[in-house]
Amino acid sequence: MRRPGVEGGQALSIGLGIPSVDASLDAAVNAGLDDVEARLRASVHSDDAVLAEASRHLTQAGGKRFRPLITLLAAGFGDLAAPKVVPAAVAVELTHVGTLYHDDVMDEAELRRGGPSANARWDNTVAILTGDFLFACASDLLADLGPESVRIQARTFQRLVHGQLHETLGPRPDEDPVAHYLSVLSDKTGSLIAASTRLGALHAGVPPEHVELLGRFGERIGMAFQLADDLLDIAGESALSGKTPGTDLREGVATLPVLYARRAARPGDERLLELISGPVVDDAAHAEALSLLRAHPAMGEAQAEVLRWADDARSALRSLPHVAARDALEALCDTVVTRTS
């Protein structure tokens, strides 16, 4: 929906491809994102040269800035220009980037966002401490936002830890691997995106019942977004997900399409199951696995799961005021689905 007399504005996020819905909203959100970038650089300042460089390593390495974007869009249901909205967006991005440092250590990753990971550039200790430093920077910002913001962050952090622990331990012998995987994603990805929408709405003066609905939206669109990245890692012909296609296969990470293929194996799938039983390091085997998996019905089943989460996210918006920010979030639901098809 466009406001009377307003022409189409700049796209909200080139990296995500979200179309313009309202020029005034676009301008406000893009200005907010510029402010987030500036404050991110300022927030990670340290007098220690190693810590300063290591902190900048990922905070300035790009990324979609999905969490700050969705924080600002949630604030669009109230006063997007309220003074605590941008600090909230910075806090969630610092938290997200901090988790990346820790994830790379646990995964023994060598690359992140097209360059060496922090643990490869320095070592595991520096990477872990840098992640801790970013969490401390986020907490410092949140302390100025009030006790409710601190509570949201603390509960989110609990879920982040649970998600990482359960991912590390893997499913129990009696647990469905697909259900386990979705639970891990909910804790590791959905929780922080839900916190993003809650914090943005809270500090924009949005009524509590609408803050809750936006939190519900954030959880669901976060799931759709991550599952879409899983599909792109297999189906993408370019690094739309921020990784070289097939990275998860090469590292032996069983994402949703792989789990579906294992669960519903067909006659003739023996070669595929053999290839995806662990990391696919050999280049020829990797190309073969990608080809077989792309042609497997598991891809359509995973696509349907993305659509289900996006539809659930859209349903959470139905009781919210019909303002430009709602149009933008609905467009985001469409974008998340279409980027996998």
mmCIF file of C-alpha atoms in Angstrom:
data_model
loop_
_atom_site.group_PDB
_atom_site.id
_atom_site.type_symbol
_atom_site.label_atom_id
_atom_site.label_comp_id
_atom_site.label_asym_id
_atom_site.label_seq_id
_atom_site.Cartn_x
_atom_site.Cartn_y
_atom_site.Cartn_z
ATOM 1 C CA MET A 1 0.000 0.000 0.000
ATOM 2 C CA ARG A 2 1.336 3.436 -0.963
ATOM 3 C CA ARG A 3 0.507 6.600 0.894
ATOM 4 C CA PRO A 4 -1.305 9.248 -1.192
ATOM 5 C CA GLY A 5 1.039 11.353 -3.284
ATOM 6 C CA VAL A 6 4.133 9.194 -2.630
ATOM 7 C CA GLU A 7 6.005 7.573 -5.487
ATOM 8 C CA GLY A 8 7.865 4.271 -5.198
ATOM 9 C CA GLY A 9 10.991 4.444 -3.051
ATOM 10 C CA GLN A 10 14.340 2.733 -2.868
ATOM 11 C CA ALA A 11 14.283 -0.989 -2.205
ATOM 12 C CA LEU A 12 14.513 -1.807 1.485
ATOM 13 C CA SER A 13 17.307 -4.317 1.061
ATOM 14 C CA ILE A 14 19.188 -4.989 -2.138
ATOM 15 C CA GLY A 15 20.613 -8.201 -0.710
ATOM 16 C CA LEU A 16 17.164 -9.561 0.142
ATOM 17 C CA GLY A 17 15.346 -8.098 -2.840
ATOM 18 C CA ILE A 18 12.397 -6.780 -0.809
ATOM 19 C CA PRO A 19 10.390 -4.491 -3.104
ATOM 20 C CA SER A 20 9.522 -0.928 -2.227
ATOM 21 C CA VAL A 21 6.041 -0.519 -0.756
ATOM 22 C CA ASP A 22 6.103 3.079 0.472
ATOM 23 C CA ALA A 23 8.679 5.796 -0.200
ATOM 24 C CA SER A 24 8.444 7.360 3.256
ATOM 25 C CA LEU A 25 8.922 4.013 4.999
ATOM 26 C CA ASP A 26 11.756 3.080 2.636
ATOM 27 C CA ALA A 27 13.588 6.323 3.348
ATOM 28 C CA ALA A 28 13.161 5.995 7.107
ATOM 29 C CA VAL A 29 14.287 2.364 7.184
ATOM 30 C CA ASN A 30 17.273 2.942 4.906
ATOM 31 C CA ALA A 31 18.331 5.922 7.014
ATOM 32 C CA GLY A 32 17.979 3.740 10.097
ATOM 33 C CA LEU A 33 20.150 1.043 8.535
ATOM 34 C CA ASP A 34 22.826 3.644 7.756
ATOM 35 C CA ASP A 35 22.687 4.715 11.398
ATOM 36 C CA VAL A 36 22.974 1.070 12.480
ATOM 37 C CA GLU A 37 26.160 0.680 10.424
ATOM 38 C CA ALA A 38 27.732 3.760 11.963
ATOM 39 C CA ARG A 39 26.820 2.683 15.489
ATOM 40 C CA LEU A 40 28.062 -0.842 14.910
ATOM 41 C CA ARG A 41 31.489 0.537 14.086
ATOM 42 C CA ALA A 42 31.431 2.744 17.163
ATOM 43 C CA SER A 43 30.130 -0.008 19.462
ATOM 44 C CA VAL A 44 33.016 -2.407 18.827
ATOM 45 C CA HIS A 45 35.748 0.122 19.562
ATOM 46 C CA SER A 46 38.454 -1.215 21.836
ATOM 47 C CA ASP A 47 41.802 0.145 23.006
ATOM 48 C CA ASP A 48 43.250 -3.330 22.502
ATOM 49 C CA ALA A 49 44.512 -3.553 18.908
ATOM 50 C CA VAL A 50 43.886 -7.291 18.507
ATOM 51 C CA LEU A 51 40.378 -7.146 19.943
ATOM 52 C CA ALA A 52 39.537 -4.078 17.864
ATOM 53 C CA GLU A 53 40.688 -5.743 14.651
ATOM 54 C CA ALA A 54 39.043 -9.072 15.463
ATOM 55 C CA SER A 55 35.745 -7.329 16.308
ATOM 56 C CA ARG A 56 35.745 -5.471 13.000
ATOM 57 C CA HIS A 57 36.533 -8.687 11.150
ATOM 58 C CA LEU A 58 32.884 -9.747 10.868
ATOM 59 C CA THR A 59 30.945 -6.649 11.907
ATOM 60 C CA GLN A 60 32.300 -4.855 8.832
ATOM 61 C CA ALA A 61 32.389 -7.872 6.521
ATOM 62 C CA GLY A 62 28.922 -7.279 5.136
ATOM 63 C CA GLY A 63 25.964 -9.568 5.652
ATOM 64 C CA LYS A 64 22.285 -9.056 4.968
ATOM 65 C CA ARG A 65 21.592 -7.070 8.173
ATOM 66 C CA PHE A 66 18.314 -8.975 8.265
ATOM 67 C CA ARG A 67 17.846 -8.554 12.008
ATOM 68 C CA PRO A 68 18.307 -4.756 12.072
ATOM 69 C CA LEU A 69 16.040 -4.481 9.035
ATOM 70 C CA ILE A 70 13.245 -6.419 10.693
ATOM 71 C CA THR A 71 13.743 -4.469 13.941
ATOM 72 C CA LEU A 72 13.150 -1.230 12.049
ATOM 73 C CA LEU A 73 10.166 -2.598 10.128
ATOM 74 C CA ALA A 74 8.536 -3.725 13.382
ATOM 75 C CA ALA A 75 9.118 -0.207 14.716
ATOM 76 C CA GLY A 76 7.180 1.057 11.701
ATOM 77 C CA PHE A 77 3.971 0.084 13.522
ATOM 78 C CA GLY A 78 4.771 2.918 15.954
ATOM 79 C CA ASP A 79 7.354 5.695 16.013
ATOM 80 C CA LEU A 80 10.219 4.424 13.882
ATOM 81 C CA ALA A 81 12.228 7.544 14.735
ATOM 82 C CA ALA A 82 12.024 6.922 18.499
ATOM 83 C CA PRO A 83 15.526 7.272 19.995
ATOM 84 C CA LYS A 84 15.859 3.690 21.298
ATOM 85 C CA VAL A 85 14.905 1.893 18.085
ATOM 86 C CA VAL A 86 18.296 2.045 16.350
ATOM 87 C CA PRO A 87 20.255 1.055 19.497
ATOM 88 C CA ALA A 88 17.952 -1.972 19.780
ATOM 89 C CA ALA A 89 18.722 -2.875 16.158
ATOM 90 C CA VAL A 90 22.451 -2.550 16.830
ATOM 91 C CA ALA A 91 22.174 -4.764 19.914
ATOM 92 C CA VAL A 92 20.496 -7.617 18.040
ATOM 93 C CA GLU A 93 23.072 -7.446 15.232
ATOM 94 C CA LEU A 94 25.955 -7.475 17.713
ATOM 95 C CA THR A 95 24.393 -10.538 19.341
ATOM 96 C CA HIS A 96 23.983 -12.245 15.976
ATOM 97 C CA VAL A 97 27.557 -11.536 14.880
ATOM 98 C CA GLY A 98 28.844 -12.681 18.285
ATOM 99 C CA THR A 99 27.170 -16.056 17.736
ATOM 100 C CA LEU A 100 28.929 -16.376 14.367
ATOM 101 C CA TYR A 101 32.345 -16.209 16.039
ATOM 102 C CA HIS A 102 31.345 -18.979 18.431
ATOM 103 C CA ASP A 103 29.671 -21.067 15.703
ATOM 104 C CA ASP A 104 32.809 -20.974 13.566
ATOM 105 C CA VAL A 105 34.890 -22.266 16.443
ATOM 106 C CA MET A 106 32.482 -25.111 17.168
ATOM 107 C CA ASP A 107 32.173 -25.972 13.470
ATOM 108 C CA GLU A 108 35.913 -25.585 12.870
ATOM 109 C CA ALA A 109 34.974 -23.358 9.946
ATOM 110 C CA GLU A 110 37.673 -21.812 7.808
ATOM 111 C CA LEU A 111 35.552 -19.308 5.872
ATOM 112 C CA ARG A 112 32.874 -16.776 6.779
ATOM 113 C CA ARG A 113 31.285 -14.175 4.474
ATOM 114 C CA GLY A 114 33.758 -14.814 1.711
ATOM 115 C CA GLY A 115 36.906 -14.533 3.821
ATOM 116 C CA PRO A 116 38.819 -16.369 6.532
ATOM 117 C CA SER A 117 36.861 -16.982 9.714
ATOM 118 C CA ALA A 118 38.179 -15.336 12.869
ATOM 119 C CA ASN A 119 39.376 -18.655 14.259
ATOM 120 C CA ALA A 120 41.321 -19.256 11.039
ATOM 121 C CA ARG A 121 42.649 -15.692 10.943
ATOM 122 C CA TRP A 122 43.719 -15.755 14.608
ATOM 123 C CA ASP A 123 42.850 -18.801 16.713
ATOM 124 C CA ASN A 124 39.941 -20.306 18.641
ATOM 125 C CA THR A 125 40.690 -18.381 21.822
ATOM 126 C CA VAL A 126 40.675 -14.994 20.098
ATOM 127 C CA ALA A 127 37.496 -15.894 18.209
ATOM 128 C CA ILE A 128 35.666 -16.981 21.389
ATOM 129 C CA LEU A 129 36.759 -13.908 23.318
ATOM 130 C CA THR A 130 35.756 -11.647 20.437
ATOM 131 C CA GLY A 131 32.298 -13.183 20.430
ATOM 132 C CA ASP A 132 32.112 -12.616 24.185
ATOM 133 C CA PHE A 133 33.189 -9.010 23.676
ATOM 134 C CA LEU A 134 30.388 -8.441 21.162
ATOM 135 C CA PHE A 135 27.856 -9.921 23.588
ATOM 136 C CA ALA A 136 29.156 -7.496 26.223
ATOM 137 C CA CYS A 137 28.791 -4.588 23.777
ATOM 138 C CA ALA A 138 25.196 -5.644 23.089
ATOM 139 C CA SER A 139 24.468 -5.880 26.824
ATOM 140 C CA ASP A 140 25.863 -2.396 27.351
ATOM 141 C CA LEU A 141 23.411 -1.015 24.799
ATOM 142 C CA LEU A 142 20.508 -2.999 26.211
ATOM 143 C CA ALA A 143 21.178 -1.743 29.740
ATOM 144 C CA ASP A 144 20.279 1.740 28.522
ATOM 145 C CA LEU A 145 17.058 0.466 26.945
ATOM 146 C CA GLY A 146 15.504 -0.738 30.198
ATOM 147 C CA PRO A 147 14.801 -3.955 32.135
ATOM 148 C CA GLU A 148 12.270 -5.344 29.649
ATOM 149 C CA SER A 149 14.866 -5.225 26.873
ATOM 150 C CA VAL A 150 17.418 -6.930 29.112
ATOM 151 C CA ARG A 151 14.840 -9.623 29.921
ATOM 152 C CA ILE A 152 14.091 -10.219 26.221
ATOM 153 C CA GLN A 153 17.808 -10.512 25.516
ATOM 154 C CA ALA A 154 18.431 -12.867 28.450
ATOM 155 C CA ARG A 155 15.624 -15.216 27.453
ATOM 156 C CA THR A 156 16.757 -15.124 23.845
ATOM 157 C CA PHE A 157 20.300 -15.950 24.897
ATOM 158 C CA GLN A 158 19.033 -18.935 26.869
ATOM 159 C CA ARG A 159 17.413 -20.254 23.695
ATOM 160 C CA LEU A 160 20.538 -19.591 21.632
ATOM 161 C CA VAL A 161 22.561 -21.703 24.065
ATOM 162 C CA HIS A 162 19.958 -24.465 24.118
ATOM 163 C CA GLY A 163 19.875 -24.524 20.326
ATOM 164 C CA GLN A 164 23.646 -24.738 20.015
ATOM 165 C CA LEU A 165 23.849 -27.464 22.665
ATOM 166 C CA HIS A 166 21.144 -29.566 21.029
ATOM 167 C CA GLU A 167 22.745 -29.129 17.616
ATOM 168 C CA THR A 168 26.066 -30.290 19.046
ATOM 169 C CA LEU A 169 24.577 -33.313 20.811
ATOM 170 C CA GLY A 170 22.341 -34.303 17.897
ATOM 171 C CA PRO A 171 18.938 -35.989 18.109
ATOM 172 C CA ARG A 172 18.272 -38.597 20.777
ATOM 173 C CA PRO A 173 17.907 -42.205 19.554
ATOM 174 C CA ASP A 174 14.110 -41.959 19.905
ATOM 175 C CA GLU A 175 13.836 -38.448 18.398
ATOM 176 C CA ASP A 176 12.771 -37.628 14.838
ATOM 177 C CA PRO A 177 15.791 -35.972 13.163
ATOM 178 C CA VAL A 178 13.540 -33.536 11.266
ATOM 179 C CA ALA A 179 11.744 -32.428 14.440
ATOM 180 C CA HIS A 180 15.114 -32.076 16.182
ATOM 181 C CA TYR A 181 16.486 -29.982 13.330
ATOM 182 C CA LEU A 182 13.476 -27.635 13.297
ATOM 183 C CA SER A 183 13.716 -27.246 17.077
ATOM 184 C CA VAL A 184 17.396 -26.288 16.782
ATOM 185 C CA LEU A 185 16.604 -23.716 14.085
ATOM 186 C CA SER A 186 13.819 -22.270 16.210
ATOM 187 C CA ASP A 187 16.227 -21.713 19.092
ATOM 188 C CA LYS A 188 19.283 -20.664 17.086
ATOM 189 C CA THR A 189 17.609 -18.493 14.430
ATOM 190 C CA GLY A 190 13.929 -17.912 15.180
ATOM 191 C CA SER A 191 14.550 -16.723 18.739
ATOM 192 C CA LEU A 192 16.816 -13.803 17.835
ATOM 193 C CA ILE A 193 14.657 -12.654 14.930
ATOM 194 C CA ALA A 194 11.642 -12.767 17.261
ATOM 195 C CA ALA A 195 13.626 -10.668 19.737
ATOM 196 C CA SER A 196 14.405 -8.226 16.912
ATOM 197 C CA THR A 197 10.752 -7.609 16.134
ATOM 198 C CA ARG A 198 9.808 -7.408 19.805
ATOM 199 C CA LEU A 199 12.537 -4.883 20.616
ATOM 200 C CA GLY A 200 11.784 -2.729 17.590
ATOM 201 C CA ALA A 201 8.072 -2.629 18.362
ATOM 202 C CA LEU A 202 8.599 -2.141 22.103
ATOM 203 C CA HIS A 203 10.793 0.921 21.671
ATOM 204 C CA ALA A 204 8.571 2.418 18.995
ATOM 205 C CA GLY A 205 5.671 2.542 21.476
ATOM 206 C CA VAL A 206 3.652 -0.250 19.865
ATOM 207 C CA PRO A 207 0.847 -1.639 22.120
ATOM 208 C CA PRO A 208 1.854 -4.799 24.049
ATOM 209 C CA GLU A 209 -0.598 -7.063 22.225
ATOM 210 C CA HIS A 210 0.914 -5.983 18.902
ATOM 211 C CA VAL A 211 4.446 -6.455 20.235
ATOM 212 C CA GLU A 212 3.497 -10.072 20.961
ATOM 213 C CA LEU A 213 2.080 -10.572 17.461
ATOM 214 C CA LEU A 214 5.217 -9.130 15.924
ATOM 215 C CA GLY A 215 7.322 -11.442 18.060
ATOM 216 C CA ARG A 216 5.296 -14.364 16.756
ATOM 217 C CA PHE A 217 5.831 -13.104 13.207
ATOM 218 C CA GLY A 218 9.575 -12.792 13.798
ATOM 219 C CA GLU A 219 9.901 -16.368 15.036
ATOM 220 C CA ARG A 220 8.088 -17.739 11.996
ATOM 221 C CA ILE A 221 9.732 -15.603 9.331
ATOM 222 C CA GLY A 222 13.083 -16.445 10.911
ATOM 223 C CA MET A 223 12.373 -20.135 10.409
ATOM 224 C CA ALA A 224 11.302 -19.550 6.809
ATOM 225 C CA PHE A 225 14.399 -17.458 6.155
ATOM 226 C CA GLN A 226 16.817 -20.086 7.489
ATOM 227 C CA LEU A 227 15.081 -22.962 5.727
ATOM 228 C CA ALA A 228 15.202 -20.937 2.509
ATOM 229 C CA ASP A 229 18.966 -20.627 2.966
ATOM 230 C CA ASP A 230 19.135 -24.414 3.324
ATOM 231 C CA LEU A 231 17.461 -24.781 -0.061
ATOM 232 C CA LEU A 232 19.613 -22.113 -1.674
ATOM 233 C CA ASP A 233 22.732 -23.880 -0.495
ATOM 234 C CA ILE A 234 21.702 -26.801 -2.676
ATOM 235 C CA ALA A 235 19.680 -25.254 -5.499
ATOM 236 C CA GLY A 236 21.451 -21.910 -5.907
ATOM 237 C CA GLU A 237 23.633 -21.324 -8.917
ATOM 238 C CA SER A 238 25.352 -18.430 -7.169
ATOM 239 C CA ALA A 239 26.131 -17.598 -3.553
ATOM 240 C CA LEU A 240 22.717 -16.090 -2.823
ATOM 241 C CA SER A 241 22.848 -17.515 0.674
ATOM 242 C CA GLY A 242 26.243 -15.946 1.350
ATOM 243 C CA LYS A 243 27.994 -19.277 0.810
ATOM 244 C CA THR A 244 29.252 -21.252 -2.166
ATOM 245 C CA PRO A 245 26.416 -23.636 -3.151
ATOM 246 C CA GLY A 246 26.859 -27.044 -1.584
ATOM 247 C CA THR A 247 28.822 -25.789 1.413
ATOM 248 C CA ASP A 248 26.598 -27.672 3.859
ATOM 249 C CA LEU A 249 27.011 -30.900 1.888
ATOM 250 C CA ARG A 250 30.779 -30.466 1.758
ATOM 251 C CA GLU A 251 30.870 -29.957 5.539
ATOM 252 C CA GLY A 252 28.508 -32.835 6.273
ATOM 253 C CA VAL A 253 25.780 -30.601 7.699
ATOM 254 C CA ALA A 254 22.436 -32.381 7.318
ATOM 255 C CA THR A 255 19.943 -29.645 6.474
ATOM 256 C CA LEU A 256 16.241 -30.192 5.816
ATOM 257 C CA PRO A 257 16.459 -31.489 2.195
ATOM 258 C CA VAL A 258 19.068 -34.056 3.240
ATOM 259 C CA LEU A 259 16.982 -35.129 6.231
ATOM 260 C CA TYR A 260 13.897 -35.523 4.043
ATOM 261 C CA ALA A 261 15.870 -37.522 1.468
ATOM 262 C CA ARG A 262 17.124 -39.862 4.190
ATOM 263 C CA ARG A 263 13.664 -40.250 5.726
ATOM 264 C CA ALA A 264 11.815 -41.041 2.497
ATOM 265 C CA ALA A 265 14.428 -42.870 0.470
ATOM 266 C CA ARG A 266 13.134 -44.363 -2.787
ATOM 267 C CA PRO A 267 14.369 -47.368 -4.752
ATOM 268 C CA GLY A 268 17.373 -46.132 -6.677
ATOM 269 C CA ASP A 269 18.426 -43.619 -3.999
ATOM 270 C CA GLU A 270 21.243 -45.815 -2.757
ATOM 271 C CA ARG A 271 23.966 -43.709 -4.381
ATOM 272 C CA LEU A 272 22.519 -40.460 -3.034
ATOM 273 C CA LEU A 273 22.222 -41.909 0.475
ATOM 274 C CA GLU A 274 25.802 -43.108 0.281
ATOM 275 C CA LEU A 275 27.022 -39.654 -0.762
ATOM 276 C CA ILE A 276 25.070 -37.736 1.903
ATOM 277 C CA SER A 277 25.988 -40.079 4.745
ATOM 278 C CA GLY A 278 28.767 -37.666 5.745
ATOM 279 C CA PRO A 279 30.918 -34.812 4.451
ATOM 280 C CA VAL A 280 31.233 -34.794 0.633
ATOM 281 C CA VAL A 281 34.792 -33.567 0.133
ATOM 282 C CA ASP A 282 35.713 -34.953 -3.275
ATOM 283 C CA ASP A 283 34.772 -32.458 -6.010
ATOM 284 C CA ALA A 284 33.299 -35.046 -8.386
ATOM 285 C CA ALA A 285 31.275 -36.699 -5.611
ATOM 286 C CA HIS A 286 30.133 -33.271 -4.416
ATOM 287 C CA ALA A 287 28.867 -32.347 -7.888
ATOM 288 C CA GLU A 288 27.103 -35.708 -8.166
ATOM 289 C CA ALA A 289 25.439 -35.301 -4.758
ATOM 290 C CA LEU A 290 24.205 -31.841 -5.664
ATOM 291 C CA SER A 291 22.781 -33.091 -8.947
ATOM 292 C CA LEU A 292 20.991 -36.046 -7.364
ATOM 293 C CA LEU A 293 19.626 -34.005 -4.484
ATOM 294 C CA ARG A 294 18.372 -31.222 -6.755
ATOM 295 C CA ALA A 295 16.307 -33.791 -8.668
ATOM 296 C CA HIS A 296 14.954 -35.495 -5.529
ATOM 297 C CA PRO A 297 11.380 -34.939 -4.233
ATOM 298 C CA ALA A 298 12.944 -33.929 -0.908
ATOM 299 C CA MET A 299 13.599 -30.497 -2.432
ATOM 300 C CA GLY A 300 9.897 -29.976 -3.093
ATOM 301 C CA GLU A 301 9.067 -31.165 0.406
ATOM 302 C CA ALA A 302 11.548 -28.689 1.887
ATOM 303 C CA GLN A 303 10.146 -25.916 -0.324
ATOM 304 C CA ALA A 304 6.670 -26.682 1.038
ATOM 305 C CA GLU A 305 8.029 -26.328 4.578
ATOM 306 C CA VAL A 306 9.418 -22.876 3.742
ATOM 307 C CA LEU A 307 6.009 -21.893 2.373
ATOM 308 C CA ARG A 308 4.268 -23.189 5.499
ATOM 309 C CA TRP A 309 6.429 -21.095 7.816
ATOM 310 C CA ALA A 310 6.037 -18.017 5.601
ATOM 311 C CA ASP A 311 2.255 -18.467 5.581
ATOM 312 C CA ASP A 312 2.266 -18.830 9.376
ATOM 313 C CA ALA A 313 4.282 -15.612 9.592
ATOM 314 C CA ARG A 314 1.801 -13.817 7.358
ATOM 315 C CA SER A 315 -1.102 -15.001 9.502
ATOM 316 C CA ALA A 316 0.484 -13.331 12.543
ATOM 317 C CA LEU A 317 0.174 -9.977 10.756
ATOM 318 C CA ARG A 318 -3.549 -10.167 10.104
ATOM 319 C CA SER A 319 -4.603 -8.569 13.389
ATOM 320 C CA LEU A 320 -2.086 -5.719 13.089
ATOM 321 C CA PRO A 321 -2.943 -2.252 11.740
ATOM 322 C CA HIS A 322 -2.783 -2.046 7.955
ATOM 323 C CA VAL A 323 0.118 0.390 7.694
ATOM 324 C CA ALA A 324 3.055 0.522 5.282
ATOM 325 C CA ALA A 325 5.223 -1.560 7.635
ATOM 326 C CA ARG A 326 2.711 -4.399 7.442
ATOM 327 C CA ASP A 327 2.843 -4.283 3.640
ATOM 328 C CA ALA A 328 6.632 -4.480 3.819
ATOM 329 C CA LEU A 329 6.556 -7.495 6.141
ATOM 330 C CA GLU A 330 4.011 -9.228 3.902
ATOM 331 C CA ALA A 331 6.304 -8.543 0.933
ATOM 332 C CA LEU A 332 9.115 -10.093 2.950
ATOM 333 C CA CYS A 333 7.056 -13.284 3.313
ATOM 334 C CA ASP A 334 6.750 -13.437 -0.483
ATOM 335 C CA THR A 335 10.450 -12.677 -0.980
ATOM 336 C CA VAL A 336 11.589 -15.456 1.359
ATOM 337 C CA VAL A 337 9.540 -17.995 -0.618
ATOM 338 C CA THR A 338 10.385 -16.773 -4.121
ATOM 339 C CA ARG A 339 14.149 -16.727 -3.464
ATOM 340 C CA THR A 340 14.014 -20.535 -3.194
ATOM 341 C CA SER A 341 11.919 -21.254 -6.293
#
